[in-house]
CSV table of C-alpha atoms in Angstrom, one decimal:
chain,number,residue,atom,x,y,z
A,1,UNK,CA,-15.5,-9.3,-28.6
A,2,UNK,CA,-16.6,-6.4,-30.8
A,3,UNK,CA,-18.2,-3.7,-29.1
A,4,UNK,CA,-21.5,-4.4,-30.2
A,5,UNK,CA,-22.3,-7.4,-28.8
A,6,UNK,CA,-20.1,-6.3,-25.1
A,7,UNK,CA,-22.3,-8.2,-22.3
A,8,UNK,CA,-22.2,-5.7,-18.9
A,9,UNK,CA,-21.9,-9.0,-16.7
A,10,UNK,CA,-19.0,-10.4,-18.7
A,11,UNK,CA,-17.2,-7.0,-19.0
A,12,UNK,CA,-17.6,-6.3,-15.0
A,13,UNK,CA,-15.8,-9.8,-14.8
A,14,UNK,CA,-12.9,-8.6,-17.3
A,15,UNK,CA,-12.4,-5.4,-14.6
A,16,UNK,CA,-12.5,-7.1,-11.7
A,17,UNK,CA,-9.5,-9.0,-13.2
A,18,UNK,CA,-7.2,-5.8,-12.1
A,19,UNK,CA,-5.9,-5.8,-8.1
A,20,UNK,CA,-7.5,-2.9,-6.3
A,21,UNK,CA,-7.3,-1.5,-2.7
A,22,UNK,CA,-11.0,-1.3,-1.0
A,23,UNK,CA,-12.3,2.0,0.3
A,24,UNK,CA,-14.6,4.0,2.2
A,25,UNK,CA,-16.1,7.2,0.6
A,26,UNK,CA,-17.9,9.3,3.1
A,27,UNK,CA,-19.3,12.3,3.1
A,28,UNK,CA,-22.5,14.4,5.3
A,29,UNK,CA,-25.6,14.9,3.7
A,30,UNK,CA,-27.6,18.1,4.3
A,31,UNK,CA,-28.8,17.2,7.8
A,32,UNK,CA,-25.4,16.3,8.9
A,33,UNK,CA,-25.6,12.5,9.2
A,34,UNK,CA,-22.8,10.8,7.7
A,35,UNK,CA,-23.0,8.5,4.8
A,36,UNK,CA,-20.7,6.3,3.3
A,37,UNK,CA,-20.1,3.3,1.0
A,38,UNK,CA,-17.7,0.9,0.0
A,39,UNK,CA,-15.5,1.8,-3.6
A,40,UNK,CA,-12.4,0.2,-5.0
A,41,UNK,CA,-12.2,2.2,-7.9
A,42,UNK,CA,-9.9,4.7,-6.3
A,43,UNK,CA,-6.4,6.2,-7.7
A,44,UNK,CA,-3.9,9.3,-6.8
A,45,UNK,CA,-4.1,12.1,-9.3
A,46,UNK,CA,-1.7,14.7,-8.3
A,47,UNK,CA,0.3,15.9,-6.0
A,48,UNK,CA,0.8,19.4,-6.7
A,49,UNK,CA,-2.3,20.4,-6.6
A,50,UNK,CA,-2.9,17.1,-3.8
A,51,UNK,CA,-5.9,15.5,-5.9
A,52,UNK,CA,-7.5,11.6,-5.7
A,53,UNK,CA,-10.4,10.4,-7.4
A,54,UNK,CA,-13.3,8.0,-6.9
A,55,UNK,CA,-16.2,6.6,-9.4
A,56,UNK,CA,-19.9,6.5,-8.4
A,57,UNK,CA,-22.4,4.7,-9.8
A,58,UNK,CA,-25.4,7.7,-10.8
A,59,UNK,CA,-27.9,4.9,-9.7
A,60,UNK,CA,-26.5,4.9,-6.2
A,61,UNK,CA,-28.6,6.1,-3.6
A,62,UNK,CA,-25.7,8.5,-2.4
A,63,UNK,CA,-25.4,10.2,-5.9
A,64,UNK,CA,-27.8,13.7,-5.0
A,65,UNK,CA,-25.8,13.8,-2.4
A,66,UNK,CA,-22.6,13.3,-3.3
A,67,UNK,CA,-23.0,15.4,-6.2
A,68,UNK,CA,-23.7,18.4,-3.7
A,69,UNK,CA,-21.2,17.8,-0.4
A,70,UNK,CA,-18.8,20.1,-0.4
A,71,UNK,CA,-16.4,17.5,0.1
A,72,UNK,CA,-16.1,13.6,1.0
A,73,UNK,CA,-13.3,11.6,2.5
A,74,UNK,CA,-11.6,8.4,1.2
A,75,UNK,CA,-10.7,5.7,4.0
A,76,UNK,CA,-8.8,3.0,2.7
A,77,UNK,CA,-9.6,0.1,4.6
A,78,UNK,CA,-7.0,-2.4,6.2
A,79,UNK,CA,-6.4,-5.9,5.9
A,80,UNK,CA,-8.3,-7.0,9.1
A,81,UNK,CA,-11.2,-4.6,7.6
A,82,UNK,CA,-13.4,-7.0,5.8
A,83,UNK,CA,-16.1,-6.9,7.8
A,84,UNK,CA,-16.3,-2.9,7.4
A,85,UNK,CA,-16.1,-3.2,3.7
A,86,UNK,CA,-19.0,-5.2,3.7
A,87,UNK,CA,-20.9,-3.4,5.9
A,88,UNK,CA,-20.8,-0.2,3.7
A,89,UNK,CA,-21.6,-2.0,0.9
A,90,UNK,CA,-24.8,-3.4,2.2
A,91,UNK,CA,-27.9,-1.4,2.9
A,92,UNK,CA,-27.4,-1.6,6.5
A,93,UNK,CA,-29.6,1.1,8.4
A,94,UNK,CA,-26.9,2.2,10.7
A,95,UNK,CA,-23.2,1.7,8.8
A,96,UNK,CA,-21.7,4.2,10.9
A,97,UNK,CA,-22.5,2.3,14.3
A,98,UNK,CA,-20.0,-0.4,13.1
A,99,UNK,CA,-16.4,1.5,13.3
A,100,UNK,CA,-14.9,3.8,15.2
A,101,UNK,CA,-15.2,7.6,13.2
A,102,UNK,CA,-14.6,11.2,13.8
A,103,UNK,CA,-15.0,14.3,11.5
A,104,UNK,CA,-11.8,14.7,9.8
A,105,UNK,CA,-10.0,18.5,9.1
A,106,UNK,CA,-12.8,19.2,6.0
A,107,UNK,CA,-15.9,17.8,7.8
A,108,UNK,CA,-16.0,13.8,6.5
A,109,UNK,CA,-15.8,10.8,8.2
A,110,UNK,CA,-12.6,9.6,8.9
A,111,UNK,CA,-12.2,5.9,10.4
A,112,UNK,CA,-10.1,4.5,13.4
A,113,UNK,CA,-8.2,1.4,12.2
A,114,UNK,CA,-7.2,2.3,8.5
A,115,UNK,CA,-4.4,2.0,6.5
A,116,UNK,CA,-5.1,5.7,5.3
A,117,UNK,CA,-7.4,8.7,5.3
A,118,UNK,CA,-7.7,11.1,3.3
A,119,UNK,CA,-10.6,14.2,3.5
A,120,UNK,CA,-10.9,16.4,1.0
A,121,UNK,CA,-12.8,19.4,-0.8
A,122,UNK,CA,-14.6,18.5,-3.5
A,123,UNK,CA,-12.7,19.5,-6.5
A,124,UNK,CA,-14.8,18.9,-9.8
A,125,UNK,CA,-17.4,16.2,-10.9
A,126,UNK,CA,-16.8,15.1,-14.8
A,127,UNK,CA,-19.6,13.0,-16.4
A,128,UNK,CA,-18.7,9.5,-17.3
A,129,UNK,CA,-20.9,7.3,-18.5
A,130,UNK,CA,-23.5,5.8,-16.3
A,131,UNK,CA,-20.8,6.9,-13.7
A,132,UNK,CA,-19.5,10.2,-12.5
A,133,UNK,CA,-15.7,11.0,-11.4
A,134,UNK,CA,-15.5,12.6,-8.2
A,135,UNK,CA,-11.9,14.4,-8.3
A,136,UNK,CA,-11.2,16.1,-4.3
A,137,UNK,CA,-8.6,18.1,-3.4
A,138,UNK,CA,-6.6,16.6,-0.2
A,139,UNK,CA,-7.4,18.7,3.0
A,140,UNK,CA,-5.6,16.7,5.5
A,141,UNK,CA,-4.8,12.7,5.3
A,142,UNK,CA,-3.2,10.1,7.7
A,143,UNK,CA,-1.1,7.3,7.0
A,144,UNK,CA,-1.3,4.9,9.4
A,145,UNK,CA,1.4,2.4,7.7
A,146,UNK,CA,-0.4,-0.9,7.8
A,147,UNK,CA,-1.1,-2.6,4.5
A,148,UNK,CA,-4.4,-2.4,2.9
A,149,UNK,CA,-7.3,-4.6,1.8
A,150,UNK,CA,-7.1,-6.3,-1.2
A,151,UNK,CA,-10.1,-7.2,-4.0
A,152,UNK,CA,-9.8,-9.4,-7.2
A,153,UNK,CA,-12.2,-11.2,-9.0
A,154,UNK,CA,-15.0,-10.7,-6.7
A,155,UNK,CA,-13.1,-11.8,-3.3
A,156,UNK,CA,-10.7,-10.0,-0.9
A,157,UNK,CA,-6.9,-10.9,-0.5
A,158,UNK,CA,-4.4,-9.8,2.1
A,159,UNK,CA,-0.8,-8.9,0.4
A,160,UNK,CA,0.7,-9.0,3.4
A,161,UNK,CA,-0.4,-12.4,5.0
A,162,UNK,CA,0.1,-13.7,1.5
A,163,UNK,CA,4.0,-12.9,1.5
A,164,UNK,CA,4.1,-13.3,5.6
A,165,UNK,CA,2.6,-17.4,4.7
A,166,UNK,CA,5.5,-17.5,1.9
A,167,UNK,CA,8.0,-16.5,4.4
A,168,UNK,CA,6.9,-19.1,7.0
A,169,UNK,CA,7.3,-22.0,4.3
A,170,UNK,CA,11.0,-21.5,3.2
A,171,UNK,CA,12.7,-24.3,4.3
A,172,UNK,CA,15.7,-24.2,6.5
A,173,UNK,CA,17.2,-20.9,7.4
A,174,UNK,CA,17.9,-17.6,5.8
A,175,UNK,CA,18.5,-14.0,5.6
A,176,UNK,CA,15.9,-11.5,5.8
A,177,UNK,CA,16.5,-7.9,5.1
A,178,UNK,CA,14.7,-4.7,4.8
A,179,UNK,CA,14.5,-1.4,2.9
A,180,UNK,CA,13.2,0.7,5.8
A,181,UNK,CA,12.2,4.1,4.4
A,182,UNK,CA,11.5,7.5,6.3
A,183,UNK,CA,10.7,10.6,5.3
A,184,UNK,CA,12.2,9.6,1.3
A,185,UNK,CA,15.9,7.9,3.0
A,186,UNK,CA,16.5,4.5,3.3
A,187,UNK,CA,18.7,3.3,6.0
A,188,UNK,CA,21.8,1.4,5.6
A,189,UNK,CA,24.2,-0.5,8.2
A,190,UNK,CA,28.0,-1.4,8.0
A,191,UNK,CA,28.7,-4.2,6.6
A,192,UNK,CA,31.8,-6.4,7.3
A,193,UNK,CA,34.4,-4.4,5.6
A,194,UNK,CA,34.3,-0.6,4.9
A,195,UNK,CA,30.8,-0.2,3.0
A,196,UNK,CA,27.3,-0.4,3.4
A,197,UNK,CA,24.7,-2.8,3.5
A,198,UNK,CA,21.0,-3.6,4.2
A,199,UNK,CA,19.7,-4.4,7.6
A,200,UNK,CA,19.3,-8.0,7.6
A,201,UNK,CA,18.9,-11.1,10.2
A,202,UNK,CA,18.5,-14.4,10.3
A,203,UNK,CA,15.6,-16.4,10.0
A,204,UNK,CA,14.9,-19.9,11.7
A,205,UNK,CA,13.2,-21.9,10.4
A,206,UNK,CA,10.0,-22.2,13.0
A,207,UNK,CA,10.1,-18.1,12.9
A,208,UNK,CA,7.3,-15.7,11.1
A,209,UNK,CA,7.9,-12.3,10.1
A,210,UNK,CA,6.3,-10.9,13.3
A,211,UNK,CA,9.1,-12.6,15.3
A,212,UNK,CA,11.5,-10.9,13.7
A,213,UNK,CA,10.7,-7.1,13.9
A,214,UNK,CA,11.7,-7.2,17.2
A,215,UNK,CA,15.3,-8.2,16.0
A,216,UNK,CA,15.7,-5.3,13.8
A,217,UNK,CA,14.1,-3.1,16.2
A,218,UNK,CA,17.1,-4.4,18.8
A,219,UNK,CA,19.5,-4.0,16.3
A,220,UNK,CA,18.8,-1.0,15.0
A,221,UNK,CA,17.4,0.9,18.2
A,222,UNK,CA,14.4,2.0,15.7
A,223,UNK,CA,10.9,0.4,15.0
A,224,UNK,CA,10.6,-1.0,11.9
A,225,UNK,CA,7.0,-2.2,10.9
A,226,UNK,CA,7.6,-4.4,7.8
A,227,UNK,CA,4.9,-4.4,4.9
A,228,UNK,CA,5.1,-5.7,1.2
A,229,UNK,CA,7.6,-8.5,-0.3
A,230,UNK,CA,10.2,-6.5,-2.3
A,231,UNK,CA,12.6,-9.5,-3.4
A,232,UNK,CA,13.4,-13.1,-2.7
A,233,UNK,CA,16.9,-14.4,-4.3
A,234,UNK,CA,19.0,-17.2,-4.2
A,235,UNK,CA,22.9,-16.4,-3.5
A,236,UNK,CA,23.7,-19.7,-5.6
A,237,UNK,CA,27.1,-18.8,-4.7
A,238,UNK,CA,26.5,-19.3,-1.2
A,239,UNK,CA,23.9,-21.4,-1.0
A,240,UNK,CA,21.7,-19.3,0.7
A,241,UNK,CA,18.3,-17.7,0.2
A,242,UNK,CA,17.6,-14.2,0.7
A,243,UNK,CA,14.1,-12.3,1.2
A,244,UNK,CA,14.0,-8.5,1.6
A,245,UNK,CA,10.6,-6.4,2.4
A,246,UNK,CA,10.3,-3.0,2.0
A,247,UNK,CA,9.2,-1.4,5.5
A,248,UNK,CA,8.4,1.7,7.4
A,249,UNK,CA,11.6,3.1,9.6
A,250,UNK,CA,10.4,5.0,12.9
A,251,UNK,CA,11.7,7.9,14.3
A,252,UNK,CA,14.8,8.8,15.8
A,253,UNK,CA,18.1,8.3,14.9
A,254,UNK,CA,19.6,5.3,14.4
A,255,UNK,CA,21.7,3.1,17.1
A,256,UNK,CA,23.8,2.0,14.4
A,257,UNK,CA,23.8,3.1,10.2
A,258,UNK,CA,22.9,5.8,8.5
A,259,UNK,CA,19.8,7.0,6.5
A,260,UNK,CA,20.8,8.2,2.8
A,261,UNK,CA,18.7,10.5,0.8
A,262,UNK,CA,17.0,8.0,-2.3
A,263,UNK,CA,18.6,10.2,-4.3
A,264,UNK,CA,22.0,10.5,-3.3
A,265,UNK,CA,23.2,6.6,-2.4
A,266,UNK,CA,26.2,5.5,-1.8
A,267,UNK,CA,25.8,2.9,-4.6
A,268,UNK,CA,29.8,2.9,-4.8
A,269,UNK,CA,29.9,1.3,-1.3
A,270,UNK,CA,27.6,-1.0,-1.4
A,271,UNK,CA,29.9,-4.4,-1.9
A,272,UNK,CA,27.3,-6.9,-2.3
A,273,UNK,CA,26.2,-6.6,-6.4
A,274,UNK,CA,22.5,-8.1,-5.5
A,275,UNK,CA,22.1,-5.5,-2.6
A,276,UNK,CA,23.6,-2.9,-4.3
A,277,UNK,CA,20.4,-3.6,-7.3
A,278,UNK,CA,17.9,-4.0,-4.8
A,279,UNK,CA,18.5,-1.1,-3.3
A,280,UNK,CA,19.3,0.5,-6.7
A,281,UNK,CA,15.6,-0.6,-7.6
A,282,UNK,CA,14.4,1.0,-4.7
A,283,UNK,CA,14.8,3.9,-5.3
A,284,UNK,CA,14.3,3.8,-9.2
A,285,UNK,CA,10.2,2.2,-8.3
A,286,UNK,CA,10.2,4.9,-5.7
A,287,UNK,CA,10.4,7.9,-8.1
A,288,UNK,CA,7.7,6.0,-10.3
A,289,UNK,CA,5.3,5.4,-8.0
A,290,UNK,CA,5.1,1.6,-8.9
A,291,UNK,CA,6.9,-1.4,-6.7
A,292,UNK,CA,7.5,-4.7,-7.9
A,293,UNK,CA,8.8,-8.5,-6.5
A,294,UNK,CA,11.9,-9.6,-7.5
A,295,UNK,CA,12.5,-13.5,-8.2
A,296,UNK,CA,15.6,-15.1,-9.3
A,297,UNK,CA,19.0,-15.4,-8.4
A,298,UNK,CA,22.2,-13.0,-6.9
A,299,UNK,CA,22.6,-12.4,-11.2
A,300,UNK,CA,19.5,-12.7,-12.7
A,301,UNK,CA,16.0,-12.8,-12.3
A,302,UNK,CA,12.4,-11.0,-13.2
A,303,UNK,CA,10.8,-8.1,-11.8
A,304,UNK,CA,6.6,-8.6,-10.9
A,305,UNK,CA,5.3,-5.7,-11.1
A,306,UNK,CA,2.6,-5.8,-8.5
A,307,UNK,CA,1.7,-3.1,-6.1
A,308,UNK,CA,1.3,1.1,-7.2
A,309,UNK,CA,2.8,2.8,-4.0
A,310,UNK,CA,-0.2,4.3,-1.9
């Protein structure tokens, strides 16, 4: 389709094509109320200077305003946030009476119950189109850990149930690890002989993910709150299938293993070849920014890239 003849309804359907997270932009306006409404066209800028962006529409209501706050926040919603998301993006009279908010460190509205917050300063404003680019600078932000609220094609997913349903329908039993990342380190447990290994357990077959965090929590003597698929393999060898999810490690130290710096594993000790690449992975999608879902075999397989890491 040439640009000439590019019909707004059909090209709106080509974007909405592309995954997003769903957020909250909030802000004050010159009486102090809050306001707020419901974006998914979000991303990360930079980290040094610590910069996000969001789009607004100029024929939105909020646009004087927004174009004159000294700041706004960005509250990305979680997965059992739907009905939030489509409060603020109705013309409900009071949003705000719907969730549970405080001012955050710069003045916006942050939100109980979020995957993340983020308030910042507003930063600059560049003219795009019949949109303008809000670009803040981070103030203060929380990361809560819990996966966010997905949108595609005009509906909301939930990456995490998706996988969780996935996990529940493997026949038979298997092994289920983790990457459990703190603070940049990973942690890894003895395996049988003199090396390292993931932190893994066994899987029955009537068992969901939730019944196992417990197990690794035992194990280990940490929390471990899992989140996103990260691979699922077949050790053909062995017969045997394998799912690993990357998760959040909490603090403390360890009962048993060690947390290694993602740039300094112990690659070398790692015996099992398809652990040793997982974790390998790990810490290569780390460094970009960009995670993806492993399918295949102990040898071979494909990569899906699917998630940027938020």
């Amino acid at each position: 389709m040439s640009t000439q003849t590019l019909e707004p309804r059909a090209l709106r359907d080509a974007f909405g094509a592309f995954m997003t997270g769903v957020t909250v932009v909030t802000t004050t306006n010159a009486e102090g109320d809050p306001i707020g409404f419901t974006a998914n066209s979000f991303s990360s800028v930079s980290l040094d200077p610590p910069l996000l962006l969001v789009c607004l529409a100029k024929s939105s209501r909020n646009y004087q305003t927004l174009m004159t706050a000294p700041g706004f926040a960005v509250n990305i919603l979680s997965e059992d946030q739907k009905d939030v998301s489509n409060t603020f993006a109705r013309p409900v009279e009071d949003r705000f009476a719907a969730v549970d908010w405080q001012k955050g460190p710069f003045g916006s509205p942050v939100f109980a119950g979020v995957a993340a917050w983020f308030d910042c300063s507003a930063h600059d404003r560049v003219d795009a189109g019949d949109h303008v680019i809000l670009i803040g600078k981070v103030e203060g932000f929380e990361n809560f850990g819990s996966t966010g609220l997905g949108y595609a094609r005009g509906g909301y997913f939930t990456p995490a149930l998706t996988e969780k349903n996935l996990l529940s329908n493997v026949d038979g039993s298997l092994s289920v690890g983790v990457v459990a990342e703190r603070a940049g380190e990973i942690l890894l447990v003895p395996d049988a002989g003199d090396g390292w290994t993931l932190p893994s357990v066994d899987k029955a077959e009537s068992e969901g993910i939730e019944a196992l965090e417990p197990q690794f929590t035992a194990g280990i003597g940490l929390s471990i709150q899992t989140g996103l698929l990260f691979s699922i393999y077949e050790d053909t060898k062995a017969g045997r299938q394998h799912i690993v999810y990357r998760a959040a490690l909490g603090e403390g130290a360890p009962r048993q293993g060690q947390l290694f710096p993602l740039q300094h594993l112990p690659l070398d000790k790692i015996q099992d070849s398809a652990i040793r690449e997982t974790v390998k992975r790990y810490a290569q999608e780390s460094t970009l920014g960009n995670f993806g879902i492993y399918f295949g075999n102990q040898e071979k397989g494909r990569v899906h890239a699917v998630a940027k890491k938020g």
